[in-house]
Amino acid sequence: MLWLIVRACIKIIILLVGFTVWRYLVIAYWEIQKWWLSGEDVLVVSTTRLGEVLFFIMSFLWVMLAYSTIRHLWEKNRPKLESLKRKHLIFQPIFLIVTALSLNSYLVVTHDEIIRSGFFQLGSDHKPFDQVERVTLDFQYNNRGDDLTYYNLHYQDGSTEEIWYHAITDDHELLKVDRLIRQHQIPKKVLNAPANLEENPSVLQEIYSQ
């Protein structure tokens, strides 16, 4: 009985260590991307939501696979280790490819332009702020999860780019962009705002102000 309790405790400790490793993997991912894209004129660096979610999923699976490997090594379970070996051969290249593609999916804001790169995109798109005709801000209540907040840039060529919900998920980072929009004297229209805006943090109140 005591041995079973000890084994259970060891498994829990290994699992907690695994989650800690996963957390630091995610932090390292963010820091590597910021370092890679940093520059003197760079105001905001953000991963896109798609790239971020895919890396979260793949890194979590990587940690769980590592956990299973360590557990079966400790138990000296050779049949399981042979099966895990095949899984490693398949999964590790996929993990590296998805990580590389996720790092390639980003949005960078400088004082003069917005630079975006897609998940499968080889190059990057540069859109100067002097091509932005107007900005619209739209809040949509979602009773099934997070509320939807869209900060749309409307360009002179008729195209539209959304940079809040799908790209910049940090409100303080978006505020930097919003202040830059004001500096460039680009018209902004708030289509919808939260009903209890005055109860929200001052950052959101400033973003929703016209």
Short mmCIF file of C-alpha atoms in Angstrom, two decimals:
data_model
loop_
_atom_site.label_atom_id
_atom_site.label_comp_id
_atom_site.label_asym_id
_atom_site.label_seq_id
_atom_site.Cartn_x
_atom_site.Cartn_y
_atom_site.Cartn_z
CA MET A 1 0.00 0.00 0.00
CA LEU A 2 2.78 2.40 0.94
CA TRP A 3 4.59 1.62 -2.32
CA LEU A 4 1.46 2.48 -4.33
CA ILE A 5 1.18 5.83 -2.56
CA VAL A 6 4.87 6.56 -3.22
CA ARG A 7 4.46 5.68 -6.92
CA ALA A 8 1.39 7.90 -7.19
CA CYS A 9 3.26 10.80 -5.55
CA ILE A 10 6.23 10.37 -7.89
CA LYS A 11 3.91 10.38 -10.93
CA ILE A 12 2.22 13.56 -9.69
CA ILE A 13 5.60 15.24 -9.15
CA ILE A 14 6.74 14.28 -12.66
CA LEU A 15 3.47 15.62 -14.08
CA LEU A 16 3.86 18.92 -12.21
CA VAL A 17 7.42 19.22 -13.49
CA GLY A 18 6.07 18.56 -16.99
CA PHE A 19 3.53 21.38 -16.72
CA THR A 20 6.29 23.69 -15.44
CA VAL A 21 8.45 22.77 -18.43
CA TRP A 22 5.49 23.45 -20.74
CA ARG A 23 4.97 26.88 -19.15
CA TYR A 24 8.60 27.82 -19.70
CA LEU A 25 8.47 26.49 -23.26
CA VAL A 26 5.64 28.93 -23.99
CA ILE A 27 7.51 31.81 -22.31
CA ALA A 28 10.65 30.96 -24.31
CA TYR A 29 8.55 30.91 -27.50
CA TRP A 30 7.30 34.45 -26.83
CA GLU A 31 10.75 35.74 -25.89
CA ILE A 32 12.45 34.19 -28.93
CA GLN A 33 9.91 35.78 -31.25
CA LYS A 34 10.24 39.19 -29.59
CA TRP A 35 14.04 38.98 -29.81
CA TRP A 36 13.91 37.84 -33.44
CA LEU A 37 11.58 40.68 -34.50
CA SER A 38 12.88 43.44 -32.24
CA GLY A 39 14.34 46.64 -33.62
CA GLU A 40 14.87 50.29 -32.76
CA ASP A 41 11.69 51.40 -34.51
CA VAL A 42 9.52 48.45 -33.40
CA LEU A 43 6.64 49.49 -31.15
CA VAL A 44 4.66 46.23 -30.82
CA VAL A 45 5.50 42.58 -31.55
CA SER A 46 2.68 40.06 -31.39
CA THR A 47 2.11 36.45 -32.35
CA THR A 48 -1.05 35.74 -34.28
CA ARG A 49 -3.77 33.80 -32.50
CA LEU A 50 -3.50 30.83 -34.91
CA GLY A 51 0.25 30.43 -34.47
CA GLU A 52 0.01 30.81 -30.72
CA VAL A 53 -2.76 28.23 -30.32
CA LEU A 54 -1.01 25.68 -32.53
CA PHE A 55 2.22 26.05 -30.56
CA PHE A 56 0.34 25.70 -27.26
CA ILE A 57 -1.22 22.44 -28.45
CA MET A 58 1.98 20.98 -29.94
CA SER A 59 4.16 21.94 -26.96
CA PHE A 60 1.61 20.43 -24.56
CA LEU A 61 1.66 17.17 -26.56
CA TRP A 62 5.47 17.29 -26.54
CA VAL A 63 5.54 17.57 -22.74
CA MET A 64 3.01 14.74 -22.34
CA LEU A 65 5.08 12.53 -24.65
CA ALA A 66 8.20 13.34 -22.63
CA TYR A 67 6.29 12.54 -19.43
CA SER A 68 5.24 9.13 -20.80
CA THR A 69 8.81 8.41 -21.88
CA ILE A 70 10.25 9.25 -18.45
CA ARG A 71 7.56 7.21 -16.69
CA HIS A 72 8.14 4.09 -18.81
CA LEU A 73 11.91 4.46 -18.49
CA TRP A 74 11.48 4.50 -14.73
CA GLU A 75 9.21 1.44 -14.92
CA LYS A 76 11.58 -0.24 -17.43
CA ASN A 77 8.63 -1.07 -19.67
CA ARG A 78 10.38 -2.06 -22.90
CA PRO A 79 7.27 -2.71 -25.07
CA LYS A 80 5.91 0.75 -24.22
CA LEU A 81 9.29 2.35 -24.87
CA GLU A 82 9.45 0.75 -28.32
CA SER A 83 6.01 2.16 -29.10
CA LEU A 84 7.05 5.60 -27.80
CA LYS A 85 10.19 5.49 -29.93
CA ARG A 86 8.05 5.26 -33.07
CA LYS A 87 5.85 8.12 -31.80
CA HIS A 88 8.94 10.28 -31.21
CA LEU A 89 10.18 9.64 -34.76
CA ILE A 90 6.84 10.83 -36.14
CA PHE A 91 6.04 13.62 -33.69
CA GLN A 92 9.38 15.42 -33.22
CA PRO A 93 9.73 16.57 -36.88
CA ILE A 94 6.08 17.71 -36.86
CA PHE A 95 6.69 19.65 -33.63
CA LEU A 96 9.73 21.42 -35.11
CA ILE A 97 7.87 22.30 -38.34
CA VAL A 98 4.81 23.67 -36.49
CA THR A 99 7.07 25.68 -34.15
CA ALA A 100 8.92 27.22 -37.10
CA LEU A 101 5.64 28.07 -38.87
CA SER A 102 4.20 29.52 -35.65
CA LEU A 103 7.23 31.78 -35.21
CA ASN A 104 6.70 32.92 -38.81
CA SER A 105 3.12 33.98 -37.99
CA TYR A 106 3.39 37.45 -36.47
CA LEU A 107 2.36 41.10 -36.53
CA VAL A 108 4.86 43.92 -35.99
CA VAL A 109 3.95 47.59 -35.58
CA THR A 110 6.54 50.31 -36.12
CA HIS A 111 5.99 54.07 -35.98
CA ASP A 112 5.38 54.13 -39.74
CA GLU A 113 3.91 50.80 -40.81
CA ILE A 114 2.31 47.48 -39.94
CA ILE A 115 4.15 44.31 -40.92
CA ARG A 116 2.30 41.00 -40.99
CA SER A 117 3.38 37.48 -41.86
CA GLY A 118 1.01 34.54 -42.20
CA PHE A 119 1.40 30.95 -41.05
CA PHE A 120 2.41 29.57 -44.47
CA GLN A 121 3.69 32.89 -45.83
CA LEU A 122 7.28 33.05 -47.11
CA GLY A 123 7.56 36.85 -47.01
CA SER A 124 5.82 39.61 -45.07
CA ASP A 125 3.28 42.30 -45.98
CA HIS A 126 4.13 45.94 -45.22
CA LYS A 127 1.28 48.47 -44.90
CA PRO A 128 2.28 52.11 -44.17
CA PHE A 129 0.05 54.07 -41.81
CA ASP A 130 -0.44 56.77 -44.45
CA GLN A 131 -2.46 54.18 -46.42
CA VAL A 132 -4.92 53.68 -43.54
CA GLU A 133 -8.10 55.57 -44.40
CA ARG A 134 -10.04 54.97 -41.17
CA VAL A 135 -10.34 52.69 -38.15
CA THR A 136 -13.43 50.97 -36.77
CA LEU A 137 -13.73 49.39 -33.33
CA ASP A 138 -16.43 46.78 -32.77
CA PHE A 139 -17.38 44.91 -29.59
CA GLN A 140 -19.55 41.80 -29.82
CA TYR A 141 -20.83 40.04 -26.72
CA ASN A 142 -20.31 36.27 -26.78
CA ASN A 143 -22.21 34.30 -24.14
CA ARG A 144 -20.31 31.09 -24.99
CA GLY A 145 -16.82 32.37 -24.26
CA ASP A 146 -14.61 35.42 -24.57
CA ASP A 147 -16.22 38.54 -25.97
CA LEU A 148 -15.17 39.40 -29.52
CA THR A 149 -13.32 42.67 -29.98
CA TYR A 150 -12.35 43.81 -33.47
CA TYR A 151 -9.99 46.70 -34.25
CA ASN A 152 -10.22 47.04 -38.02
CA LEU A 153 -7.88 49.09 -40.18
CA HIS A 154 -9.50 50.14 -43.47
CA TYR A 155 -6.97 50.89 -46.21
CA GLN A 156 -7.30 53.17 -49.21
CA ASP A 157 -7.20 50.20 -51.59
CA GLY A 158 -10.41 48.83 -50.03
CA SER A 159 -8.78 46.08 -47.98
CA THR A 160 -9.38 45.60 -44.24
CA GLU A 161 -7.05 44.27 -41.56
CA GLU A 162 -8.13 43.19 -38.08
CA ILE A 163 -5.39 43.49 -35.45
CA TRP A 164 -6.96 43.04 -32.00
CA TYR A 165 -8.86 39.75 -31.75
CA HIS A 166 -6.71 37.81 -34.24
CA ALA A 167 -3.30 39.32 -33.49
CA ILE A 168 -2.65 41.71 -30.59
CA THR A 169 -4.23 40.03 -27.57
CA ASP A 170 -2.65 42.30 -24.93
CA ASP A 171 -4.75 45.42 -24.26
CA HIS A 172 -1.72 47.53 -23.28
CA GLU A 173 -0.01 46.68 -26.57
CA LEU A 174 -3.12 47.64 -28.53
CA LEU A 175 -3.26 50.94 -26.64
CA LYS A 176 0.19 51.75 -28.04
CA VAL A 177 -1.19 51.19 -31.55
CA ASP A 178 -4.33 53.21 -30.78
CA ARG A 179 -2.23 56.17 -29.61
CA LEU A 180 -0.14 55.87 -32.76
CA ILE A 181 -3.34 55.97 -34.82
CA ARG A 182 -4.28 59.23 -33.07
CA GLN A 183 -0.81 60.67 -33.73
CA HIS A 184 -1.29 59.96 -37.43
CA GLN A 185 -4.72 61.68 -37.16
CA ILE A 186 -6.53 58.70 -38.66
CA PRO A 187 -10.32 58.86 -38.09
CA LYS A 188 -11.66 56.23 -35.68
CA LYS A 189 -15.27 55.17 -35.20
CA VAL A 190 -16.51 52.98 -32.33
CA LEU A 191 -19.34 50.84 -33.71
CA ASN A 192 -20.08 49.05 -30.43
CA ALA A 193 -18.62 49.26 -26.93
CA PRO A 194 -19.14 47.19 -23.74
CA ALA A 195 -22.28 48.23 -21.86
CA ASN A 196 -20.34 48.59 -18.60
CA LEU A 197 -17.33 50.35 -20.10
CA GLU A 198 -16.90 52.64 -17.10
CA GLU A 199 -16.34 49.54 -14.93
CA ASN A 200 -13.52 48.28 -17.18
CA PRO A 201 -9.81 49.14 -16.74
CA SER A 202 -8.69 52.59 -17.87
CA VAL A 203 -6.75 50.97 -20.74
CA LEU A 204 -9.96 49.73 -22.34
CA GLN A 205 -11.76 53.00 -21.65
CA GLU A 206 -9.06 54.89 -23.54
CA ILE A 207 -9.10 52.44 -26.46
CA TYR A 208 -12.88 52.78 -26.84
CA SER A 209 -12.80 56.58 -26.64
CA GLN A 210 -13.21 58.29 -30.02
#
